[in-house]
Amino acid sequence: MSENVTIDDRLKGPLSGVRVIEMGQLVAGPFVGSRMADFGAEVIKVESPGRGDAMRHWGHHRYKGRSLWWPVLARNKKTISANLREKRGQDLVRRLIGQADVLVENFKPGTLEKWGLDPESLHVINPGLIIARVSGFGQTGPYSSRPGFASVGEAMGGLRYINGFPDQPPPRTGISL
């Protein structure tokens, strides 16, 4: 049986043709964007002006002065700089959203709302937009306003309690969960 698929088509990946806007920092949101880019999506990462994402500078392991985390989490992505605290940056994101299929964000809940970039407003611009929101404690509930990172999740979930040795402080798991 013959298929009408070229080698180039197969190399593009199953998410080829999908445009993702990634507004996040550190690991959780950018990891989602990396996976989508690995599968062929066009991922446009929005970074703060100046230093950009903290992952550009994070960690002790460096190559030619650059953090080794950055190429891991930024691979296959395009990046732009926009100050989301200002109207100009918010307007830029709205224009990008108009041409996007997916938004990935991992800000503390309420941050997008504070900037006028809440899901309801974004769906007016692009009704078919899929929004993935990654946060430590979810978007609603008693802890939703708390920031959360892997180490907090490990502790709150009890993993740190059962990890390690009784006569020593609880250790990290060695990799962000």
Coordinates of C-alpha atoms in Angstrom, one line a residue:
M1 CA 0.0 0.0 0.0
S2 CA 1.4 3.4 -1.0
E3 CA 0.9 6.5 1.1
N4 CA 1.1 10.0 -0.2
V5 CA 3.4 11.2 2.7
T6 CA 6.9 12.6 2.0
I7 CA 9.9 12.1 4.3
D8 CA 9.7 15.8 5.1
D9 CA 6.1 15.5 6.3
R10 CA 7.0 12.7 8.6
L11 CA 9.9 14.7 10.1
K12 CA 7.7 17.6 11.0
G13 CA 5.9 15.8 13.8
P14 CA 2.3 15.2 14.7
L15 CA 1.9 18.8 16.0
S16 CA 3.1 20.4 12.8
G17 CA 0.9 23.4 11.9
V18 CA 0.0 24.0 15.6
R19 CA 1.1 27.4 16.9
V20 CA 1.7 27.6 20.7
I21 CA 2.2 30.8 22.7
E22 CA 4.2 30.0 25.9
M23 CA 4.0 32.5 28.7
G24 CA 5.8 31.0 31.6
Q25 CA 9.0 30.7 33.4
L26 CA 11.3 28.3 35.1
V27 CA 10.3 24.6 34.5
A28 CA 6.6 23.7 34.5
G29 CA 5.2 25.8 31.7
P30 CA 8.3 25.8 29.6
F31 CA 8.6 22.0 29.8
V32 CA 5.1 21.7 28.3
G33 CA 6.2 24.0 25.5
S34 CA 9.4 22.0 24.9
R35 CA 7.4 18.8 24.5
M36 CA 5.0 20.4 22.1
A37 CA 7.9 21.8 20.1
D38 CA 9.6 18.4 20.0
F39 CA 6.4 17.1 18.4
G40 CA 6.5 19.8 15.7
A41 CA 4.5 22.7 17.0
E42 CA 5.7 26.2 16.4
V43 CA 6.2 27.5 19.9
I44 CA 6.7 31.2 20.5
K45 CA 8.0 31.9 24.0
V46 CA 7.2 35.3 25.5
E47 CA 10.0 36.4 27.9
S48 CA 10.5 39.5 30.1
P49 CA 12.7 42.2 28.6
G50 CA 16.2 42.3 29.9
R51 CA 17.4 39.1 31.4
G52 CA 14.6 36.9 29.9
D53 CA 13.5 33.7 31.5
A54 CA 15.3 32.8 34.7
M55 CA 16.3 29.5 33.2
R56 CA 18.8 31.4 31.0
H57 CA 20.8 32.0 34.1
W58 CA 19.8 29.1 36.5
G59 CA 22.1 26.5 37.9
H60 CA 25.8 26.0 38.4
H61 CA 26.5 24.0 35.3
R62 CA 27.6 26.2 32.4
Y63 CA 29.0 26.0 29.0
K64 CA 30.7 29.1 27.6
G65 CA 29.0 31.1 30.4
R66 CA 25.5 29.9 29.5
S67 CA 23.2 27.8 31.8
L68 CA 22.8 24.3 30.5
W69 CA 19.1 24.4 31.5
W70 CA 18.3 27.0 28.9
P71 CA 19.0 24.8 25.8
V72 CA 17.1 22.0 27.4
L73 CA 13.9 24.0 28.0
A74 CA 14.2 26.4 25.0
R75 CA 15.0 24.0 22.3
N76 CA 13.0 24.3 19.1
K77 CA 11.3 27.5 20.2
K78 CA 11.2 31.0 19.0
T79 CA 11.4 33.7 21.6
I80 CA 10.2 37.3 21.8
S81 CA 10.4 39.9 24.5
A82 CA 7.4 41.6 25.9
N83 CA 6.7 43.4 29.2
L84 CA 3.3 41.9 30.1
R85 CA 2.9 44.5 32.9
E86 CA 2.5 47.2 30.3
K87 CA -0.3 47.7 27.8
R88 CA 2.1 47.5 24.8
G89 CA 3.3 44.0 25.9
Q90 CA -0.3 42.9 26.6
D91 CA -1.4 44.1 23.1
L92 CA 1.4 42.2 21.5
V93 CA 0.3 39.0 23.2
R94 CA -3.3 39.7 22.1
R95 CA -2.1 39.9 18.5
L96 CA -0.2 36.6 18.9
I97 CA -3.2 34.9 20.5
G98 CA -5.3 35.9 17.5
Q99 CA -3.1 33.6 15.4
A100 CA -2.5 30.8 17.9
D101 CA -4.0 27.4 18.6
V102 CA -2.7 26.9 22.2
L103 CA -1.6 29.1 25.1
V104 CA 0.5 27.6 27.8
E105 CA 1.1 29.6 31.0
N106 CA 2.4 28.9 34.5
F107 CA 2.0 32.2 36.3
K108 CA 0.6 32.4 39.8
P109 CA -3.2 32.2 39.4
G110 CA -4.8 35.6 38.9
T111 CA -1.7 37.0 37.1
L112 CA -3.2 36.9 33.6
E113 CA -6.5 38.3 35.0
K114 CA -4.6 41.2 36.5
W115 CA -3.1 42.0 33.1
G116 CA -6.5 41.7 31.3
L117 CA -5.4 38.5 29.6
D118 CA -8.0 36.2 31.3
P119 CA -9.4 33.2 29.4
E120 CA -12.7 35.0 28.7
S121 CA -11.0 38.0 27.1
L122 CA -8.7 35.8 25.1
H123 CA -11.6 33.7 23.8
V124 CA -13.2 36.8 22.5
I125 CA -10.1 37.3 20.4
N126 CA -9.7 33.6 19.5
P127 CA -12.8 31.4 20.4
G128 CA -10.9 28.2 19.5
L129 CA -7.9 28.9 21.7
I130 CA -6.9 26.0 23.9
I131 CA -5.5 27.3 27.2
A132 CA -3.3 25.2 29.4
R133 CA -2.7 26.7 32.9
V134 CA 0.0 25.1 35.1
S135 CA 0.1 26.1 38.7
G136 CA 1.3 24.6 42.0
F137 CA -2.2 24.3 43.6
G138 CA -4.6 24.8 40.7
Q139 CA -6.6 27.8 39.6
T140 CA -9.3 27.6 42.3
G141 CA -9.5 26.3 45.9
P142 CA -8.1 27.3 49.2
Y143 CA -4.4 27.2 48.2
S144 CA -4.8 28.5 44.6
S145 CA -3.3 31.9 45.5
R146 CA -0.1 30.3 46.8
P147 CA 2.9 30.0 44.5
G148 CA 4.1 26.5 44.1
F149 CA 7.2 24.8 42.7
A150 CA 8.4 21.2 42.6
S151 CA 9.9 21.3 46.1
V152 CA 6.7 22.6 47.6
G153 CA 4.7 19.9 45.8
E154 CA 7.1 17.3 47.1
A155 CA 6.6 18.5 50.7
M156 CA 2.9 19.0 50.5
G157 CA 2.4 15.6 48.9
G158 CA 4.4 13.8 51.5
L159 CA 7.2 12.7 49.2
R160 CA 9.9 14.4 51.3
Y161 CA 8.6 12.8 54.4
I162 CA 9.1 9.3 53.1
N163 CA 12.3 10.0 51.2
G164 CA 15.8 9.9 52.7
F165 CA 16.9 8.8 56.2
P166 CA 15.2 9.3 59.6
D167 CA 18.3 11.0 61.1
Q168 CA 18.7 13.5 58.3
P169 CA 16.6 16.4 56.8
P170 CA 14.3 15.4 54.0
P171 CA 16.1 15.5 50.7
R172 CA 15.0 16.7 47.2
T173 CA 14.1 14.0 44.8
G174 CA 16.9 14.9 42.5
I175 CA 14.7 16.1 39.6
S176 CA 11.8 18.5 39.5
L177 CA 8.5 16.7 39.6

